[in-house]
PDB file of C-alpha atoms in Angstrom:
ATOM      1  CA  UNK S   1      -0.066  -0.070   0.017  1.00  0.00           C
ATOM      2  CA  UNK S   2       1.379   3.251  -0.882  1.00  0.00           C
ATOM      3  CA  UNK S   3       1.572   6.075   1.542  1.00  0.00           C
ATOM      4  CA  UNK S   4      -1.419   8.158  -0.058  1.00  0.00           C
ATOM      5  CA  UNK S   5      -3.519   4.964   0.419  1.00  0.00           C
ATOM      6  CA  UNK S   6      -2.445   4.479   3.920  1.00  0.00           C
ATOM      7  CA  UNK S   7      -3.236   8.000   5.020  1.00  0.00           C
ATOM      8  CA  UNK S   8      -6.743   7.770   3.107  1.00  0.00           C
ATOM      9  CA  UNK S   9      -7.311   4.488   5.260  1.00  0.00           C
ATOM     10  CA  UNK S  10      -6.100   6.118   8.425  1.00  0.00           C
ATOM     11  CA  UNK S  11      -8.266   9.311   8.180  1.00  0.00           C
ATOM     12  CA  UNK S  12     -11.392   6.930   7.430  1.00  0.00           C
ATOM     13  CA  UNK S  13     -10.792   4.989  10.581  1.00  0.00           C
ATOM     14  CA  UNK S  14     -10.199   8.022  12.499  1.00  0.00           C
ATOM     15  CA  UNK S  15     -13.648   9.215  11.384  1.00  0.00           C
ATOM     16  CA  UNK S  16     -15.484   6.379  12.458  1.00  0.00           C
ATOM     17  CA  UNK S  17     -17.205   5.968  15.776  1.00  0.00           C
ATOM     18  CA  UNK S  18     -15.925   2.685  16.671  1.00  0.00           C
ATOM     19  CA  UNK S  19     -17.132   0.800  19.726  1.00  0.00           C
ATOM     20  CA  UNK S  20     -14.925  -0.912  22.447  1.00  0.00           C
ATOM     21  CA  UNK S  21     -15.413  -4.190  20.828  1.00  0.00           C
ATOM     22  CA  UNK S  22     -14.775  -3.031  17.340  1.00  0.00           C
ATOM     23  CA  UNK S  23     -11.405  -1.636  18.546  1.00  0.00           C
ATOM     24  CA  UNK S  24     -10.551  -4.702  20.309  1.00  0.00           C
ATOM     25  CA  UNK S  25     -11.232  -6.656  17.115  1.00  0.00           C
ATOM     26  CA  UNK S  26      -9.150  -4.199  15.081  1.00  0.00           C
ATOM     27  CA  UNK S  27      -6.252  -4.595  17.374  1.00  0.00           C
ATOM     28  CA  UNK S  28      -6.598  -8.467  17.401  1.00  0.00           C
ATOM     29  CA  UNK S  29      -6.430  -7.955  13.386  1.00  0.00           C
ATOM     30  CA  UNK S  30      -3.324  -5.906  13.469  1.00  0.00           C
ATOM     31  CA  UNK S  31      -1.675  -8.357  16.001  1.00  0.00           C
ATOM     32  CA  UNK S  32      -2.406 -11.073  13.616  1.00  0.00           C
ATOM     33  CA  UNK S  33      -0.720  -9.612  10.912  1.00  0.00           C
ATOM     34  CA  UNK S  34       2.406  -8.885  12.927  1.00  0.00           C
ATOM     35  CA  UNK S  35       2.511 -12.437  14.692  1.00  0.00           C
ATOM     36  CA  UNK S  36       3.931 -14.419  12.076  1.00  0.00           C
ATOM     37  CA  UNK S  37       7.125 -12.233  11.500  1.00  0.00           C
ATOM     38  CA  UNK S  38       7.539 -11.730  15.246  1.00  0.00           C
ATOM     39  CA  UNK S  39       7.229 -15.643  15.801  1.00  0.00           C
ATOM     40  CA  UNK S  40       9.865 -16.338  13.009  1.00  0.00           C
ATOM     41  CA  UNK S  41      12.183 -13.702  14.311  1.00  0.00           C
ATOM     42  CA  UNK S  42      11.821 -15.248  18.014  1.00  0.00           C
ATOM     43  CA  UNK S  43      12.695 -18.810  16.542  1.00  0.00           C
ATOM     44  CA  UNK S  44      15.844 -17.683  14.607  1.00  0.00           C
ATOM     45  CA  UNK S  45      17.045 -15.445  17.666  1.00  0.00           C
ATOM     46  CA  UNK S  46      16.360 -18.397  20.321  1.00  0.00           C
ATOM     47  CA  UNK S  47      18.052 -21.206  18.100  1.00  0.00           C
ATOM     48  CA  UNK S  48      21.059 -19.290  16.777  1.00  0.00           C
ATOM     49  CA  UNK S  49      23.759 -21.076  14.909  1.00  0.00           C
ATOM     50  CA  UNK S  50      23.603 -24.767  16.284  1.00  0.00           C
ATOM     51  CA  UNK S  51      25.116 -28.006  15.098  1.00  0.00           C
ATOM     52  CA  UNK S  52      23.449 -30.145  12.812  1.00  0.00           C
ATOM     53  CA  UNK S  53      20.574 -32.171  14.457  1.00  0.00           C
ATOM     54  CA  UNK S  54      21.231 -35.020  12.104  1.00  0.00           C
ATOM     55  CA  UNK S  55      24.879 -35.921  12.812  1.00  0.00           C
ATOM     56  CA  UNK S  56      26.032 -33.134  15.385  1.00  0.00           C
ATOM     57  CA  UNK S  57      28.608 -31.613  13.153  1.00  0.00           C
ATOM     58  CA  UNK S  58      28.847 -27.758  13.814  1.00  0.00           C
ATOM     59  CA  UNK S  59      29.949 -26.762  10.271  1.00  0.00           C
ATOM     60  CA  UNK S  60      27.103 -25.804   8.092  1.00  0.00           C
ATOM     61  CA  UNK S  61      26.367 -23.340   5.444  1.00  0.00           C
ATOM     62  CA  UNK S  62      23.111 -21.146   4.626  1.00  0.00           C
ATOM     63  CA  UNK S  63      21.034 -22.990   1.973  1.00  0.00           C
ATOM     64  CA  UNK S  64      18.164 -20.765   1.149  1.00  0.00           C
ATOM     65  CA  UNK S  65      14.945 -20.019   2.981  1.00  0.00           C
ATOM     66  CA  UNK S  66      11.578 -22.281   3.214  1.00  0.00           C
ATOM     67  CA  UNK S  67       8.267 -21.173   5.057  1.00  0.00           C
ATOM     68  CA  UNK S  68      10.063 -17.820   6.391  1.00  0.00           C
ATOM     69  CA  UNK S  69      12.961 -19.792   8.143  1.00  0.00           C
ATOM     70  CA  UNK S  70      16.630 -19.969   7.106  1.00  0.00           C
ATOM     71  CA  UNK S  71      17.723 -23.217   5.977  1.00  0.00           C
ATOM     72  CA  UNK S  72      21.234 -24.702   6.497  1.00  0.00           C
ATOM     73  CA  UNK S  73      23.153 -27.725   4.960  1.00  0.00           C
ATOM     74  CA  UNK S  74      25.567 -29.603   7.022  1.00  0.00           C
ATOM     75  CA  UNK S  75      28.922 -29.863   5.309  1.00  0.00           C
ATOM     76  CA  UNK S  76      29.617 -33.336   6.676  1.00  0.00           C
ATOM     77  CA  UNK S  77      26.409 -35.415   6.211  1.00  0.00           C
ATOM     78  CA  UNK S  78      24.773 -33.036   3.423  1.00  0.00           C
ATOM     79  CA  UNK S  79      21.451 -32.827   5.192  1.00  0.00           C
ATOM     80  CA  UNK S  80      19.488 -29.672   5.343  1.00  0.00           C
ATOM     81  CA  UNK S  81      17.498 -28.373   8.468  1.00  0.00           C
ATOM     82  CA  UNK S  82      16.237 -25.375   9.897  1.00  0.00           C
ATOM     83  CA  UNK S  83      15.968 -23.818  13.418  1.00  0.00           C
ATOM     84  CA  UNK S  84      12.759 -26.206  14.317  1.00  0.00           C
ATOM     85  CA  UNK S  85      14.337 -29.246  12.822  1.00  0.00           C
ATOM     86  CA  UNK S  86      14.558 -32.229  15.661  1.00  0.00           C
ATOM     87  CA  UNK S  87      12.384 -30.048  18.073  1.00  0.00           C
ATOM     88  CA  UNK S  88       8.678 -30.812  19.309  1.00  0.00           C
ATOM     89  CA  UNK S  89       7.752 -27.727  17.091  1.00  0.00           C
ATOM     90  CA  UNK S  90       9.013 -29.273  13.889  1.00  0.00           C
ATOM     91  CA  UNK S  91       6.327 -29.461  11.048  1.00  0.00           C
ATOM     92  CA  UNK S  92       3.456 -27.797  13.072  1.00  0.00           C
ATOM     93  CA  UNK S  93       1.557 -25.136  10.809  1.00  0.00           C
ATOM     94  CA  UNK S  94      -0.084 -21.824  11.834  1.00  0.00           C
ATOM     95  CA  UNK S  95       3.141 -20.349  13.332  1.00  0.00           C
ATOM     96  CA  UNK S  96       0.953 -17.062  13.658  1.00  0.00           C
ATOM     97  CA  UNK S  97      -1.098 -18.546  16.452  1.00  0.00           C
ATOM     98  CA  UNK S  98       1.748 -20.048  18.266  1.00  0.00           C
ATOM     99  CA  UNK S  99       2.088 -17.028  20.475  1.00  0.00           C
ATOM    100  CA  UNK S 100      -1.481 -16.997  21.502  1.00  0.00           C
ATOM    101  CA  UNK S 101      -1.518 -20.492  22.284  1.00  0.00           C
ATOM    102  CA  UNK S 102       1.416 -20.312  24.532  1.00  0.00           C
ATOM    103  CA  UNK S 103      -0.679 -17.562  26.356  1.00  0.00           C
ATOM    104  CA  UNK S 104      -3.344 -20.068  26.822  1.00  0.00           C
ATOM    105  CA  UNK S 105      -1.104 -22.770  28.424  1.00  0.00           C
ATOM    106  CA  UNK S 106       0.099 -19.678  30.779  1.00  0.00           C
ATOM    107  CA  UNK S 107      -3.674 -19.311  31.632  1.00  0.00           C
ATOM    108  CA  UNK S 108      -3.966 -23.039  32.140  1.00  0.00           C
ATOM    109  CA  UNK S 109      -7.031 -23.001  29.607  1.00  0.00           C
ATOM    110  CA  UNK S 110      -8.770 -26.290  28.761  1.00  0.00           C
ATOM    111  CA  UNK S 111      -8.364 -27.758  25.262  1.00  0.00           C
ATOM    112  CA  UNK S 112     -11.793 -26.277  23.993  1.00  0.00           C
ATOM    113  CA  UNK S 113     -11.194 -22.795  25.641  1.00  0.00           C
ATOM    114  CA  UNK S 114      -7.829 -22.697  24.059  1.00  0.00           C
ATOM    115  CA  UNK S 115      -9.153 -23.836  20.488  1.00  0.00           C
ATOM    116  CA  UNK S 116     -11.848 -21.166  20.554  1.00  0.00           C
ATOM    117  CA  UNK S 117      -9.310 -18.476  21.694  1.00  0.00           C
ATOM    118  CA  UNK S 118      -6.829 -19.109  19.058  1.00  0.00           C
ATOM    119  CA  UNK S 119      -9.382 -20.257  16.296  1.00  0.00           C
ATOM    120  CA  UNK S 120      -8.099 -23.891  15.632  1.00  0.00           C
ATOM    121  CA  UNK S 121      -9.807 -27.452  15.846  1.00  0.00           C
ATOM    122  CA  UNK S 122      -9.989 -29.226  19.173  1.00  0.00           C
ATOM    123  CA  UNK S 123      -7.664 -31.803  17.949  1.00  0.00           C
ATOM    124  CA  UNK S 124      -4.849 -29.289  16.981  1.00  0.00           C
ATOM    125  CA  UNK S 125      -5.300 -27.544  20.379  1.00  0.00           C
ATOM    126  CA  UNK S 126      -4.684 -30.993  21.932  1.00  0.00           C
ATOM    127  CA  UNK S 127      -1.706 -31.836  19.995  1.00  0.00           C
ATOM    128  CA  UNK S 128      -0.517 -28.325  20.346  1.00  0.00           C
ATOM    129  CA  UNK S 129      -0.784 -28.637  24.205  1.00  0.00           C
ATOM    130  CA  UNK S 130       1.488 -31.626  24.386  1.00  0.00           C
ATOM    131  CA  UNK S 131       3.918 -30.803  21.703  1.00  0.00           C
ATOM    132  CA  UNK S 132       4.399 -27.384  23.207  1.00  0.00           C
ATOM    133  CA  UNK S 133       4.665 -28.399  26.870  1.00  0.00           C
ATOM    134  CA  UNK S 134       6.990 -31.494  25.924  1.00  0.00           C
ATOM    135  CA  UNK S 135       9.196 -28.738  24.304  1.00  0.00           C
ATOM    136  CA  UNK S 136       9.311 -26.409  27.127  1.00  0.00           C
ATOM    137  CA  UNK S 137       9.637 -28.899  29.892  1.00  0.00           C
ATOM    138  CA  UNK S 138      13.356 -29.658  28.542  1.00  0.00           C
ATOM    139  CA  UNK S 139      14.019 -26.429  30.155  1.00  0.00           C
ATOM    140  CA  UNK S 140      16.329 -27.881  33.055  1.00  0.00           C
ATOM    141  CA  UNK S 141      16.018 -26.251  36.536  1.00  0.00           C
ATOM    142  CA  UNK S 142      19.297 -25.785  38.446  1.00  0.00           C
ATOM    143  CA  UNK S 143      20.732 -28.479  40.591  1.00  0.00           C
ATOM    144  CA  UNK S 144      19.061 -28.964  43.900  1.00  0.00           C
ATOM    145  CA  UNK S 145      21.253 -27.961  46.829  1.00  0.00           C
ATOM    146  CA  UNK S 146      21.056 -27.387  50.604  1.00  0.00           C
ATOM    147  CA  UNK S 147      18.071 -29.106  52.257  1.00  0.00           C
ATOM    148  CA  UNK S 148      16.233 -30.916  49.660  1.00  0.00           C
ATOM    149  CA  UNK S 149      12.761 -32.173  50.341  1.00  0.00           C
ATOM    150  CA  UNK S 150      11.504 -35.341  48.610  1.00  0.00           C
ATOM    151  CA  UNK S 151       8.090 -36.884  48.576  1.00  0.00           C
ATOM    152  CA  UNK S 152       5.962 -38.720  46.153  1.00  0.00           C
ATOM    153  CA  UNK S 153       2.076 -38.104  45.419  1.00  0.00           C
ATOM    154  CA  UNK S 154      -0.266 -40.574  43.527  1.00  0.00           C
ATOM    155  CA  UNK S 155      -2.921 -40.176  40.877  1.00  0.00           C
ATOM    156  CA  UNK S 156      -5.202 -43.007  39.720  1.00  0.00           C
ATOM    157  CA  UNK S 157      -4.016 -44.691  36.637  1.00  0.00           C
ATOM    158  CA  UNK S 158      -6.148 -43.580  33.467  1.00  0.00           C
ATOM    159  CA  UNK S 159      -6.336 -44.885  30.148  1.00  0.00           C
ATOM    160  CA  UNK S 160      -8.233 -41.923  29.022  1.00  0.00           C
ATOM    161  CA  UNK S 161      -8.424 -41.791  25.251  1.00  0.00           C
ATOM    162  CA  UNK S 162      -7.058 -45.337  24.557  1.00  0.00           C
ATOM    163  CA  UNK S 163      -8.876 -47.341  21.912  1.00  0.00           C
ATOM    164  CA  UNK S 164      -8.267 -50.596  23.989  1.00  0.00           C
ATOM    165  CA  UNK S 165      -8.345 -50.804  27.838  1.00  0.00           C
ATOM    166  CA  UNK S 166      -6.505 -53.725  29.581  1.00  0.00           C
ATOM    167  CA  UNK S 167      -9.023 -53.646  32.382  1.00  0.00           C
ATOM    168  CA  UNK S 168     -12.800 -52.921  33.013  1.00  0.00           C
ATOM    169  CA  UNK S 169     -13.833 -49.452  32.694  1.00  0.00           C
ATOM    170  CA  UNK S 170     -14.237 -47.302  35.985  1.00  0.00           C
ATOM    171  CA  UNK S 171     -17.323 -45.318  36.297  1.00  0.00           C
ATOM    172  CA  UNK S 172     -16.967 -41.588  36.697  1.00  0.00           C
ATOM    173  CA  UNK S 173     -14.944 -40.729  39.880  1.00  0.00           C
ATOM    174  CA  UNK S 174     -14.170 -44.318  40.328  1.00  0.00           C
ATOM    175  CA  UNK S 175     -11.382 -45.560  42.615  1.00  0.00           C
ATOM    176  CA  UNK S 176      -8.955 -48.269  42.843  1.00  0.00           C
ATOM    177  CA  UNK S 177     -10.056 -51.994  43.348  1.00  0.00           C
ATOM    178  CA  UNK S 178      -7.835 -52.432  46.392  1.00  0.00           C
ATOM    179  CA  UNK S 179      -6.863 -50.430  49.383  1.00  0.00           C
ATOM    180  CA  UNK S 180      -3.547 -48.329  49.708  1.00  0.00           C
ATOM    181  CA  UNK S 181      -1.082 -47.464  47.099  1.00  0.00           C
ATOM    182  CA  UNK S 182      -0.937 -50.194  44.329  1.00  0.00           C
ATOM    183  CA  UNK S 183      -0.082 -50.397  40.539  1.00  0.00           C
ATOM    184  CA  UNK S 184      -3.296 -48.723  39.937  1.00  0.00           C
ATOM    185  CA  UNK S 185      -1.788 -45.449  40.992  1.00  0.00           C
ATOM    186  CA  UNK S 186       0.530 -43.363  39.186  1.00  0.00           C
ATOM    187  CA  UNK S 187       3.589 -41.985  41.001  1.00  0.00           C
ATOM    188  CA  UNK S 188       4.528 -38.242  40.719  1.00  0.00           C
ATOM    189  CA  UNK S 189       8.118 -37.818  42.577  1.00  0.00           C
ATOM    190  CA  UNK S 190       8.963 -34.262  43.498  1.00  0.00           C
ATOM    191  CA  UNK S 191      12.247 -32.840  44.843  1.00  0.00           C
ATOM    192  CA  UNK S 192      12.422 -29.454  46.124  1.00  0.00           C
ATOM    193  CA  UNK S 193      15.081 -27.325  47.832  1.00  0.00           C
ATOM    194  CA  UNK S 194      14.541 -24.269  50.181  1.00  0.00           C
ATOM    195  CA  UNK S 195      15.272 -22.101  47.352  1.00  0.00           C
ATOM    196  CA  UNK S 196      11.817 -23.231  45.667  1.00  0.00           C
ATOM    197  CA  UNK S 197      13.938 -25.059  42.696  1.00  0.00           C
ATOM    198  CA  UNK S 198      11.678 -27.926  41.690  1.00  0.00           C
ATOM    199  CA  UNK S 199      11.976 -31.211  39.734  1.00  0.00           C
ATOM    200  CA  UNK S 200       9.033 -33.379  39.305  1.00  0.00           C
ATOM    201  CA  UNK S 201       8.916 -36.702  37.487  1.00  0.00           C
ATOM    202  CA  UNK S 202       6.402 -39.478  36.548  1.00  0.00           C
ATOM    203  CA  UNK S 203       8.003 -42.239  38.237  1.00  0.00           C
ATOM    204  CA  UNK S 204       5.900 -45.171  37.266  1.00  0.00           C
ATOM    205  CA  UNK S 205       3.233 -47.172  38.856  1.00  0.00           C
ATOM    206  CA  UNK S 206       3.113 -47.835  42.812  1.00  0.00           C
ATOM    207  CA  UNK S 207       5.477 -46.749  45.386  1.00  0.00           C
ATOM    208  CA  UNK S 208       8.980 -46.200  44.010  1.00  0.00           C
ATOM    209  CA  UNK S 209      11.981 -48.475  45.188  1.00  0.00           C
ATOM    210  CA  UNK S 210      15.639 -47.300  45.671  1.00  0.00           C
ATOM    211  CA  UNK S 211      16.381 -48.168  42.009  1.00  0.00           C
ATOM    212  CA  UNK S 212      13.815 -45.637  40.641  1.00  0.00           C
ATOM    213  CA  UNK S 213      14.836 -42.973  43.080  1.00  0.00           C
ATOM    214  CA  UNK S 214      18.280 -43.463  42.073  1.00  0.00           C
ATOM    215  CA  UNK S 215      17.316 -42.979  38.490  1.00  0.00           C
ATOM    216  CA  UNK S 216      15.439 -39.628  38.883  1.00  0.00           C
ATOM    217  CA  UNK S 217      16.981 -37.998  42.062  1.00  0.00           C
ATOM    218  CA  UNK S 218      20.663 -38.807  41.639  1.00  0.00           C
ATOM    219  CA  UNK S 219      21.149 -36.456  38.520  1.00  0.00           C
ATOM    220  CA  UNK S 220      19.438 -33.638  39.965  1.00  0.00           C
ATOM    221  CA  UNK S 221      20.979 -33.526  43.679  1.00  0.00           C
ATOM    222  CA  UNK S 222      24.169 -31.674  44.573  1.00  0.00           C
ATOM    223  CA  UNK S 223      26.723 -33.870  46.055  1.00  0.00           C
ATOM    224  CA  UNK S 224      26.637 -32.200  49.429  1.00  0.00           C
ATOM    225  CA  UNK S 225      22.731 -31.888  49.555  1.00  0.00           C
ATOM    226  CA  UNK S 226      20.836 -33.107  52.644  1.00  0.00           C
ATOM    227  CA  UNK S 227      17.820 -34.991  51.751  1.00  0.00           C
ATOM    228  CA  UNK S 228      14.743 -35.078  53.875  1.00  0.00           C
ATOM    229  CA  UNK S 229      11.759 -37.374  53.412  1.00  0.00           C
ATOM    230  CA  UNK S 230       9.108 -38.996  55.290  1.00  0.00           C
ATOM    231  CA  UNK S 231       9.563 -42.398  56.736  1.00  0.00           C
ATOM    232  CA  UNK S 232       9.378 -44.378  53.405  1.00  0.00           C
ATOM    233  CA  UNK S 233      11.913 -47.222  53.505  1.00  0.00           C
ATOM    234  CA  UNK S 234      13.140 -46.507  49.879  1.00  0.00           C
ATOM    235  CA  UNK S 235      14.871 -43.185  50.684  1.00  0.00           C
ATOM    236  CA  UNK S 236      17.450 -44.515  53.336  1.00  0.00           C
ATOM    237  CA  UNK S 237      18.386 -47.056  50.717  1.00  0.00           C
ATOM    238  CA  UNK S 238      18.653 -44.631  47.965  1.00  0.00           C
ATOM    239  CA  UNK S 239      20.725 -42.374  50.068  1.00  0.00           C
ATOM    240  CA  UNK S 240      23.315 -44.988  50.849  1.00  0.00           C
ATOM    241  CA  UNK S 241      23.539 -45.833  47.137  1.00  0.00           C
ATOM    242  CA  UNK S 242      23.794 -42.133  46.113  1.00  0.00           C
ATOM    243  CA  UNK S 243      26.159 -41.382  49.118  1.00  0.00           C
ATOM    244  CA  UNK S 244      24.262 -38.349  50.117  1.00  0.00           C
ATOM    245  CA  UNK S 245      23.009 -37.343  53.781  1.00  0.00           C
ATOM    246  CA  UNK S 246      19.551 -38.153  54.714  1.00  0.00           C
ATOM    247  CA  UNK S 247      16.972 -37.289  57.458  1.00  0.00           C
ATOM    248  CA  UNK S 248      13.595 -38.749  57.776  1.00  0.00           C
ATOM    249  CA  UNK S 249      10.447 -37.313  59.423  1.00  0.00           C
ATOM    250  CA  UNK S 250       8.068 -39.740  61.059  1.00  0.00           C
ATOM    251  CA  UNK S 251       4.672 -38.521  59.684  1.00  0.00           C
ATOM    252  CA  UNK S 252       2.721 -41.388  60.673  1.00  0.00           C
ATOM    253  CA  UNK S 253       3.778 -40.829  64.307  1.00  0.00           C
ATOM    254  CA  UNK S 254       2.701 -37.272  64.142  1.00  0.00           C
ATOM    255  CA  UNK S 255       5.989 -35.849  63.590  1.00  0.00           C
ATOM    256  CA  UNK S 256       5.683 -32.945  61.072  1.00  0.00           C
ATOM    257  CA  UNK S 257       8.803 -30.751  61.510  1.00  0.00           C
ATOM    258  CA  UNK S 258      11.971 -31.043  63.513  1.00  0.00           C
ATOM    259  CA  UNK S 259      13.549 -27.662  63.224  1.00  0.00           C
ATOM    260  CA  UNK S 260      14.507 -27.142  59.673  1.00  0.00           C
ATOM    261  CA  UNK S 261      13.732 -30.769  58.784  1.00  0.00           C
ATOM    262  CA  UNK S 262      10.376 -31.111  57.317  1.00  0.00           C
ATOM    263  CA  UNK S 263       8.861 -31.782  53.727  1.00  0.00           C
ATOM    264  CA  UNK S 264       6.223 -28.868  54.008  1.00  0.00           C
ATOM    265  CA  UNK S 265       7.455 -27.092  50.786  1.00  0.00           C
ATOM    266  CA  UNK S 266       6.921 -30.348  48.514  1.00  0.00           C
ATOM    267  CA  UNK S 267       3.656 -31.262  50.214  1.00  0.00           C
ATOM    268  CA  UNK S 268       2.549 -27.625  49.348  1.00  0.00           C
ATOM    269  CA  UNK S 269       3.655 -28.343  45.688  1.00  0.00           C
ATOM    270  CA  UNK S 270       1.547 -31.662  45.733  1.00  0.00           C
ATOM    271  CA  UNK S 271      -1.554 -29.586  46.930  1.00  0.00           C
ATOM    272  CA  UNK S 272      -1.153 -27.101  44.281  1.00  0.00           C
ATOM    273  CA  UNK S 273      -0.598 -29.605  41.548  1.00  0.00           C
ATOM    274  CA  UNK S 274      -3.594 -31.576  42.319  1.00  0.00           C
ATOM    275  CA  UNK S 275      -5.939 -28.688  42.627  1.00  0.00           C
ATOM    276  CA  UNK S 276      -4.696 -27.437  39.175  1.00  0.00           C
ATOM    277  CA  UNK S 277      -4.762 -30.909  37.677  1.00  0.00           C
ATOM    278  CA  UNK S 278      -8.654 -31.273  38.707  1.00  0.00           C
ATOM    279  CA  UNK S 279      -9.582 -28.372  36.408  1.00  0.00           C
ATOM    280  CA  UNK S 280      -8.806 -30.581  33.240  1.00  0.00           C
ATOM    281  CA  UNK S 281     -11.326 -33.307  34.275  1.00  0.00           C
ATOM    282  CA  UNK S 282      -9.140 -36.253  34.320  1.00  0.00           C
ATOM    283  CA  UNK S 283      -5.673 -36.706  32.366  1.00  0.00           C
ATOM    284  CA  UNK S 284      -4.278 -39.764  30.692  1.00  0.00           C
ATOM    285  CA  UNK S 285      -1.419 -41.637  32.618  1.00  0.00           C
ATOM    286  CA  UNK S 286       0.883 -41.412  29.387  1.00  0.00           C
ATOM    287  CA  UNK S 287       0.537 -37.643  29.541  1.00  0.00           C
ATOM    288  CA  UNK S 288       1.270 -37.167  33.369  1.00  0.00           C
ATOM    289  CA  UNK S 289       5.062 -36.302  32.854  1.00  0.00           C
ATOM    290  CA  UNK S 290       3.835 -33.346  30.486  1.00  0.00           C
ATOM    291  CA  UNK S 291       1.211 -32.135  33.085  1.00  0.00           C
ATOM    292  CA  UNK S 292       3.889 -32.413  35.848  1.00  0.00           C
ATOM    293  CA  UNK S 293       6.375 -30.390  33.901  1.00  0.00           C
ATOM    294  CA  UNK S 294       3.763 -27.822  32.955  1.00  0.00           C
ATOM    295  CA  UNK S 295       2.715 -27.089  36.432  1.00  0.00           C
ATOM    296  CA  UNK S 296       6.607 -27.056  37.349  1.00  0.00           C
ATOM    297  CA  UNK S 297       7.214 -24.252  34.907  1.00  0.00           C
ATOM    298  CA  UNK S 298       3.888 -22.426  35.943  1.00  0.00           C
ATOM    299  CA  UNK S 299       4.820 -22.698  39.741  1.00  0.00           C
ATOM    300  CA  UNK S 300       8.458 -21.507  38.964  1.00  0.00           C
ATOM    301  CA  UNK S 301       6.937 -18.353  37.412  1.00  0.00           C
ATOM    302  CA  UNK S 302      10.274 -17.777  35.436  1.00  0.00           C
ATOM    303  CA  UNK S 303       8.405 -18.123  31.913  1.00  0.00           C
ATOM    304  CA  UNK S 304       5.672 -15.588  32.304  1.00  0.00           C
ATOM    305  CA  UNK S 305       5.118 -14.242  28.757  1.00  0.00           C
ATOM    306  CA  UNK S 306       4.478 -16.303  25.461  1.00  0.00           C
ATOM    307  CA  UNK S 307       7.799 -15.246  23.997  1.00  0.00           C
ATOM    308  CA  UNK S 308       9.584 -16.788  26.955  1.00  0.00           C
ATOM    309  CA  UNK S 309       8.026 -20.048  26.371  1.00  0.00           C
ATOM    310  CA  UNK S 310       8.713 -19.960  22.699  1.00  0.00           C
ATOM    311  CA  UNK S 311      12.418 -19.390  23.301  1.00  0.00           C
ATOM    312  CA  UNK S 312      12.431 -22.167  25.933  1.00  0.00           C
ATOM    313  CA  UNK S 313      10.924 -24.693  23.333  1.00  0.00           C
ATOM    314  CA  UNK S 314      13.344 -23.854  20.413  1.00  0.00           C
ATOM    315  CA  UNK S 315      16.644 -23.302  22.375  1.00  0.00           C
ATOM    316  CA  UNK S 316      18.900 -26.274  22.130  1.00  0.00           C
ATOM    317  CA  UNK S 317      19.470 -28.466  24.911  1.00  0.00           C
ATOM    318  CA  UNK S 318      22.434 -30.720  26.175  1.00  0.00           C
ATOM    319  CA  UNK S 319      20.051 -33.501  27.388  1.00  0.00           C
ATOM    320  CA  UNK S 320      16.372 -34.295  27.825  1.00  0.00           C
ATOM    321  CA  UNK S 321      14.350 -34.971  30.889  1.00  0.00           C
ATOM    322  CA  UNK S 322      13.694 -38.283  31.721  1.00  0.00           C
TER     323      UNK S 322
END
């Protein structure tokens, strides 16, 4: 559009008695025009010049553009790639709607509400939720230091969305067929230090043993950390295997704190997680790790705007979360 044409359009809009809803609609339309370029610029900026995702070689050269993104060709393996190759966001369409959808994740909107907000199908909204969250949860929190609280919470195993159940279906609001913690419960293992740094893991079914604790907790604990847990027998065995100090609180005997030795911080995280999880009216067990990671990002309040989430989803990582 030429300058004169733009000025004529601007004068016409200035003379119209627009309502608040019409102004909001116009603002959303202008934002939609800007969104694709802003999203592409953020992707390129976050990824930078990285190694080939196919062979790991750092030597590559520019090889044209496709769909708005710079493509590169690896000198070693001759494969081409762009900033999204090898990420959870690869091959996803409608990039102009990614930032509004990240805002829906920040607001913990349901699949249907998010689909209506960004004008995509419910199936697309569901797919994006788990692709985006899986990408962002790769953002590793720092190592846990000092006094580290560890405890697990349990949610009922769910095969929601499965085409073939390996057990009789439960009625709405059902419960396990046996008392106590069993293989019908999914374990969410949480470790949190006094600086509020948190790691949350989907640690399988039933109560974890020392081997499972070693797999999940050992990589995230500093060597001089003091592990505090309840009276579960697996924690002393794990502490011995990992070579770290350990203190236990006998909650069953009514002991909830012994000076600075308590698990109140991690129990508070459990409470917030379960309250938040209920808003989704049941989640499938196979996605539980994503929901734990989603809540971990929200609770940390480190990624507070959509641009932060997009950068975290695209930026290269050294390792993935278990």
